[in-house]
Coordinates of C-alpha atoms in Angstrom, one line a residue:
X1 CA 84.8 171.0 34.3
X2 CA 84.1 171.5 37.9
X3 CA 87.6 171.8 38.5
X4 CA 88.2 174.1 36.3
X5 CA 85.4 176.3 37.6
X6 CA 86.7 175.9 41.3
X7 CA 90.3 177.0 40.1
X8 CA 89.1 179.8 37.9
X9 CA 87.1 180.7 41.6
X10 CA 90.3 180.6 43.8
X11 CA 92.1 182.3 41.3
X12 CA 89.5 185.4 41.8
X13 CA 90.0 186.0 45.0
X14 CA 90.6 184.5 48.2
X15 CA 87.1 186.6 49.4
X16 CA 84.9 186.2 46.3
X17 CA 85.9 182.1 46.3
X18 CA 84.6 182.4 50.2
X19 CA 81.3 184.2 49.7
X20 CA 80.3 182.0 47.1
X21 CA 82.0 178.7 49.2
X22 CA 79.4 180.3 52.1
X23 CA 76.4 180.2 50.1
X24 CA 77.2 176.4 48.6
X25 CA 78.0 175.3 52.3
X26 CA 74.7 176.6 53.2
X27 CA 72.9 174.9 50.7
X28 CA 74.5 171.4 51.7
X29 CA 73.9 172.2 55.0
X30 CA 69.8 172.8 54.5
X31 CA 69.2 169.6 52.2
X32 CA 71.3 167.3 55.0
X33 CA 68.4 168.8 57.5
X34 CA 66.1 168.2 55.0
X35 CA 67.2 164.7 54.8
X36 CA 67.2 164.0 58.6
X37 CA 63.7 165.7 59.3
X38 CA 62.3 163.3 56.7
X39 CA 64.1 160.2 57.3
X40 CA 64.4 160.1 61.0
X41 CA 60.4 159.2 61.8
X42 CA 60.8 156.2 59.8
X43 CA 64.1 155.3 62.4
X44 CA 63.9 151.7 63.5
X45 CA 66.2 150.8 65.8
X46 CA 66.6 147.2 64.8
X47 CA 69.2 148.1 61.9
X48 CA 71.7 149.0 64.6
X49 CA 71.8 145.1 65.7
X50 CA 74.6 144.0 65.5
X51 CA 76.1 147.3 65.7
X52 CA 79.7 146.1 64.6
X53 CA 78.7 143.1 62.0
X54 CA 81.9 143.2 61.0
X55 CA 84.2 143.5 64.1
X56 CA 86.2 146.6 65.7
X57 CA 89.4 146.1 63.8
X58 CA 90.4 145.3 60.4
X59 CA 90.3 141.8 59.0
X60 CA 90.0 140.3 55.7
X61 CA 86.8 138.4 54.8
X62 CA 86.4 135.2 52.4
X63 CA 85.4 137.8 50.0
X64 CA 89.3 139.4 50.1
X65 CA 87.8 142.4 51.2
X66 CA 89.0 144.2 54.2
X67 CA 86.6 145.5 57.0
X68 CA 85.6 146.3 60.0
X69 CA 84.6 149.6 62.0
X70 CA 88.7 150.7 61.7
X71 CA 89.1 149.8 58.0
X72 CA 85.6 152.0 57.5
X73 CA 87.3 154.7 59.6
X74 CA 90.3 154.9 57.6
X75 CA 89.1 155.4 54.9
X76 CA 86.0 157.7 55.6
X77 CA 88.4 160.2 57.7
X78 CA 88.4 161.5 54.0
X79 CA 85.8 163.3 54.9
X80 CA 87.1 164.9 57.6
X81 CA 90.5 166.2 56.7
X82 CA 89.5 169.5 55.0
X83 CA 89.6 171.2 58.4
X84 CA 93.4 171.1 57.8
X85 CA 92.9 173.3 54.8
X86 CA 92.1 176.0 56.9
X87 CA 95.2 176.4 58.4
X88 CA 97.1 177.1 55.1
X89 CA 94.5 180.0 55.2
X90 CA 96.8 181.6 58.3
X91 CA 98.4 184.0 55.6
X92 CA 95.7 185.3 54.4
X93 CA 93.6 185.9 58.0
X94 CA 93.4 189.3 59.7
X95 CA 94.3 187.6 63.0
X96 CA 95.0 184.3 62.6
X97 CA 95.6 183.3 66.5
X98 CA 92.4 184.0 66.5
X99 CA 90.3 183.1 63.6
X100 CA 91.6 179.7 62.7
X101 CA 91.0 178.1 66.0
X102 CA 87.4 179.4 65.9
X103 CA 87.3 178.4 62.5
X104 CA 88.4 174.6 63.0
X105 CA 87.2 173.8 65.8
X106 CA 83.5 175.6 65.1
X107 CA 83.7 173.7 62.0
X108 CA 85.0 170.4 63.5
X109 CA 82.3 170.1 66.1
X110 CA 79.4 171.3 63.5
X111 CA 80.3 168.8 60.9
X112 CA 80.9 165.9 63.3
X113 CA 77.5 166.3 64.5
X114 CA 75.5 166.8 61.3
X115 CA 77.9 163.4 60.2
X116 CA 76.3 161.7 63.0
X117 CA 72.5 163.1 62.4
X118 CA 73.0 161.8 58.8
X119 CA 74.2 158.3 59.0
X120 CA 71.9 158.1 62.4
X121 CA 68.6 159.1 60.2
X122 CA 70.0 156.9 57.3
X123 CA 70.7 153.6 59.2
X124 CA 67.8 153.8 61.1
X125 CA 65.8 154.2 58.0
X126 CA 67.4 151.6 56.2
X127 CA 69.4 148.5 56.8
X128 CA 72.9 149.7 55.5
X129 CA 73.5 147.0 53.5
X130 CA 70.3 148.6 50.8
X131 CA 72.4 151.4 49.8
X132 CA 75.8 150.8 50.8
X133 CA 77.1 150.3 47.7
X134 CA 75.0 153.1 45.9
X135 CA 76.9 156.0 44.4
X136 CA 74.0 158.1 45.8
X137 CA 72.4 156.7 48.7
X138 CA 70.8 159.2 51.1
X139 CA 68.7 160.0 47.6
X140 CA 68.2 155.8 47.4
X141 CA 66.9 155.9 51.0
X142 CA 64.6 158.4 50.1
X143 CA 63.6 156.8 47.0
X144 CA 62.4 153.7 48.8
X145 CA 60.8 155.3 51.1
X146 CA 58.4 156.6 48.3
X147 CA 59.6 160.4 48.8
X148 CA 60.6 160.6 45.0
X149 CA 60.6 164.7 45.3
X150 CA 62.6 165.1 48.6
X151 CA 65.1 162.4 46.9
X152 CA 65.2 164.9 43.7
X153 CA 66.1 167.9 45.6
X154 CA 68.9 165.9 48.0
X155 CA 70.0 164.5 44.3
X156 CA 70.0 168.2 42.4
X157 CA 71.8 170.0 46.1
X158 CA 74.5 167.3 45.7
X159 CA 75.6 168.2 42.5
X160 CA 75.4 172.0 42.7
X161 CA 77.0 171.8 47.0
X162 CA 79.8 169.6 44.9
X163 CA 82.4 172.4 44.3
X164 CA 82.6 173.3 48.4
X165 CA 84.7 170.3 48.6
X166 CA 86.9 170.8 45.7
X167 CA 87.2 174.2 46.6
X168 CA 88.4 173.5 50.2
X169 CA 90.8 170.6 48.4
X170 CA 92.1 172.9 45.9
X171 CA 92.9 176.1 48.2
X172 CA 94.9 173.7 50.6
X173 CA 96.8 172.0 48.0
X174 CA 97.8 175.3 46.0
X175 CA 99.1 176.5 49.7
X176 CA 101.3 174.0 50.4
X177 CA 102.7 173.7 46.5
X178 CA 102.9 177.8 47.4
X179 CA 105.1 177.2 50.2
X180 CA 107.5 174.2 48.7
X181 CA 107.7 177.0 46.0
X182 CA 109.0 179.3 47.8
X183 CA 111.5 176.9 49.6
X184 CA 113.1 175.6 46.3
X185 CA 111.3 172.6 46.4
X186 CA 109.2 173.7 43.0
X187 CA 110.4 176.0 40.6
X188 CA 110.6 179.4 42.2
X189 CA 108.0 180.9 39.5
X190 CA 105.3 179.0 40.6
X191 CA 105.9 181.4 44.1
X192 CA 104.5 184.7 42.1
X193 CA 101.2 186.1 42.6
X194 CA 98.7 187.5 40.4
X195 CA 97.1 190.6 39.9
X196 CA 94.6 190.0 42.7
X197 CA 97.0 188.5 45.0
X198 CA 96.5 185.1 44.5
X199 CA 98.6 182.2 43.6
X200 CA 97.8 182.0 39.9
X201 CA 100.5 179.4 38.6
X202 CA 100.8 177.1 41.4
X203 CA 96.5 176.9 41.6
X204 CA 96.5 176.1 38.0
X205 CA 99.0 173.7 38.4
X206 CA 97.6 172.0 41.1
X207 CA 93.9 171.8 39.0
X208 CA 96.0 170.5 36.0
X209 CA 97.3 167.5 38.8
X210 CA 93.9 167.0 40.2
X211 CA 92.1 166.5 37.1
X212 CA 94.4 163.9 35.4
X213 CA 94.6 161.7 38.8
X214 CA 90.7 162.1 38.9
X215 CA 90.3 161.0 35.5
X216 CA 93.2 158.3 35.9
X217 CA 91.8 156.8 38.9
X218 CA 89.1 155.3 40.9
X219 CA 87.8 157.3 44.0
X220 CA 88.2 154.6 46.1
X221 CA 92.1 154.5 45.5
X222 CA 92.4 158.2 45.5
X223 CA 90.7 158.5 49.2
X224 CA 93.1 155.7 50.8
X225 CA 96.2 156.9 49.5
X226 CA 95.2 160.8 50.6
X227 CA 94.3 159.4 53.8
X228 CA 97.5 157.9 54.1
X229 CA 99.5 160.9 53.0
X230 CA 97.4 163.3 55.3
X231 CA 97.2 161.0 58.4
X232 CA 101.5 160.5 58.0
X233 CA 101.3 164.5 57.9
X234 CA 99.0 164.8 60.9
X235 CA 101.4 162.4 63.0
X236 CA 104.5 164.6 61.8
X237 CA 102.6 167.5 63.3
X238 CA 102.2 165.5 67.0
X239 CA 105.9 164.4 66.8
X240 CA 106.9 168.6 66.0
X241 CA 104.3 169.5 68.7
X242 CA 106.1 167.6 71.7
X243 CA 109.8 168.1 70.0
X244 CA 109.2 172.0 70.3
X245 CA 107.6 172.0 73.4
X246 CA 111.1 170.4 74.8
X247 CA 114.0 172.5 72.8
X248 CA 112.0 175.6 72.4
X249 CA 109.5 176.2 75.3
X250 CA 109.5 179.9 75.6
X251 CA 109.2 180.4 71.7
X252 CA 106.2 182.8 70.8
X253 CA 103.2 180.7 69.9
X254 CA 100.2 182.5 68.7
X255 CA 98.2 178.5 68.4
X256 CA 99.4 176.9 72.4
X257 CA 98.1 173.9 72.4
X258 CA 96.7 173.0 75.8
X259 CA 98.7 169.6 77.4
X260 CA 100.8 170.2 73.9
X261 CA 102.9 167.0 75.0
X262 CA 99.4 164.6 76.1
X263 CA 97.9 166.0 72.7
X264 CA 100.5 164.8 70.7
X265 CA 101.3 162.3 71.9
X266 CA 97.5 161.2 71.3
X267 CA 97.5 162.5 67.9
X268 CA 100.4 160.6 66.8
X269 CA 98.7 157.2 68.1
X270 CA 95.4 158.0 66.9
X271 CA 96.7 158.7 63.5
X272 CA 99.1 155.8 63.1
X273 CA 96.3 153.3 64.4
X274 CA 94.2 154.8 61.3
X275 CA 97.1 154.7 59.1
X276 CA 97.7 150.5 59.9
X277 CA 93.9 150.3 59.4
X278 CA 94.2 151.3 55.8
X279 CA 93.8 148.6 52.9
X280 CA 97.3 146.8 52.5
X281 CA 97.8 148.2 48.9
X282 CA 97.5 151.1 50.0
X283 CA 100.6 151.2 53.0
X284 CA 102.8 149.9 50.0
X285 CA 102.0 151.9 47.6
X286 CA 102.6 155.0 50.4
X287 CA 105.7 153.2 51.3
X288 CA 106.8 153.1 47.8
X289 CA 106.5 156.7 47.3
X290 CA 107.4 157.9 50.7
X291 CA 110.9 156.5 49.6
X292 CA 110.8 158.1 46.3
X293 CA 110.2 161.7 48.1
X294 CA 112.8 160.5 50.8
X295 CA 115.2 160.3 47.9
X296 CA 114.2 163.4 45.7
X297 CA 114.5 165.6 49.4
X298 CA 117.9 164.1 49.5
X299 CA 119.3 164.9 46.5
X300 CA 117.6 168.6 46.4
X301 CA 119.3 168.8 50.0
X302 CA 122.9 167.4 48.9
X303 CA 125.6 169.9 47.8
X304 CA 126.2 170.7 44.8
X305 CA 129.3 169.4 43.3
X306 CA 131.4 170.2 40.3

């Protein structure tokens, strides 16, 4: 059902999706401040020690369990990789040299920091290991600190701030099946727009796909193996970044990346570091269908004979 909803809101409008996107965002935004004002008095800063119980890199425990602070970070860059999304928004900007660095880097640094305010206030009002494996646990925090109606309204803005992130998910997703569309790479009729302008067919069809791998599948596997897909897509973009900057260095570009060749180069290590960092099922179940695109891109590319 929330799927559906979001879809149905992207395929409204681009600017009636936003407005109501704004107003959800703002929500979230107000009960995460809500949380830290109420949690952060009761911050004791013995639940930091050790700070790294479980080591830097990853390693797997007697429990055949993988952790450590770069198996945690691979897998909760999930919740940073929306900023991505709004570059498939460049179409659809009134000057997008403009607007979409504001846009992700504003939203970059903002989110970052309300991140850290969050798990700051929740660690230090809790040892992690009381709510770590909770489904909700900045409401379970709450909870036992005896604020049972702060922990209701952090419960009820969850659920209703929910579709911001599905929204953000959706819109990128339908952009990019837009553009392999429109290169061949999915039936050309998925390419045509609405009434209103919008992508109709290829947001329905990317709903349809979201809903039967979220019903098919457990979170936990869906975030590792669209971390590894996005963070193989992230290092592409470093390895394009420097190749560019060598065989085309007086093309026009609108985004110039400052120390283009010092940035890439940095984002390609960064990302492969998280990538190797991932659980082990995961990098062969992305190697497995990493050959399976290789092979479908090479037949769509071959000549056609006979």
């Amino acid at each position: 059902l929330p799927i559906s909803v979001v879809a149905g809101m992207l395929a409204l409008g681009t600017r009636e999706s936003a407005r109501i996107n704004t107003v959800l965002v703002v929500v979230k935004i107000l009960t995460l401040s809500l949380f830290v004002l109420v949690a952060l008095p009761a911050f004791d800063a013995s639940h930091l020690t050790p700070f790294m119980p479980y080591g830097f890199g990853k390693h797997l425990g007697p429990d055949g369990v993988e952790r450590g602070v770069m198996a945690a970070a691979a897998i909760i860059f999930f919740a940073f990789y929306g900023f991505d999304a709004i570059s498939t928004a460049a179409e659809e900007a009134h000057n997008p040299g403009r607007d979409l660095v504001i846009g992700i880097l504003g939203s970059l640094a903002i989110c970052t920091l309300v991140y850290v305010l969050v798990a700051a206030a929740a660690i230090g009002a809790r040892p992690f290991t009381d709510f770590a494996q909770s489904p909700e646990p900045l409401a379970l925090i709450l909870r036992q600190m005896g604020r049972e109606g702060v922990a209701r309204v952090v419960a009820i803005a969850a659920i209703i701030a929910l579709p911001t992130v599905l929204l953000g998910f959706l819109y990128g997703q339908s952009r990019i099946f837009l553009a392999m569309a429109r290169d061949g790479f999915l039936p050309k009729s998925l390419a045509r727009l609405g009434a209103r302008g919008t992508p109709t067919r290829v947001t329905t069809l990317t709903a349809v796909i979201v809903a039967v791998l979220a019903g098919i599948l457990p979170i936990s596997e869906i975030a590792a193996l669209a971390n590894a897909g996005t963070l193989i897509a992230f290092a592409a973009v470093g390895i394009c970044l420097i190749t560019l900057r060598r065989r085309a260095p007086e093309a026009d570009r609108p985004f110039r990346v400052p120390g283009g060749i010092l940035v890439g180069c940095g984002a390609v290590a960064g990302c492969l570091y998280l990538f190797v960092s991932l659980p082990t099922k995961t990098l062969i179940a992305c190697l497995i269908w990493n050959v399976l695109g290789a092979l479908i891109y090479a037949v769509r590319r071959s000549p056609r004979t006979g």
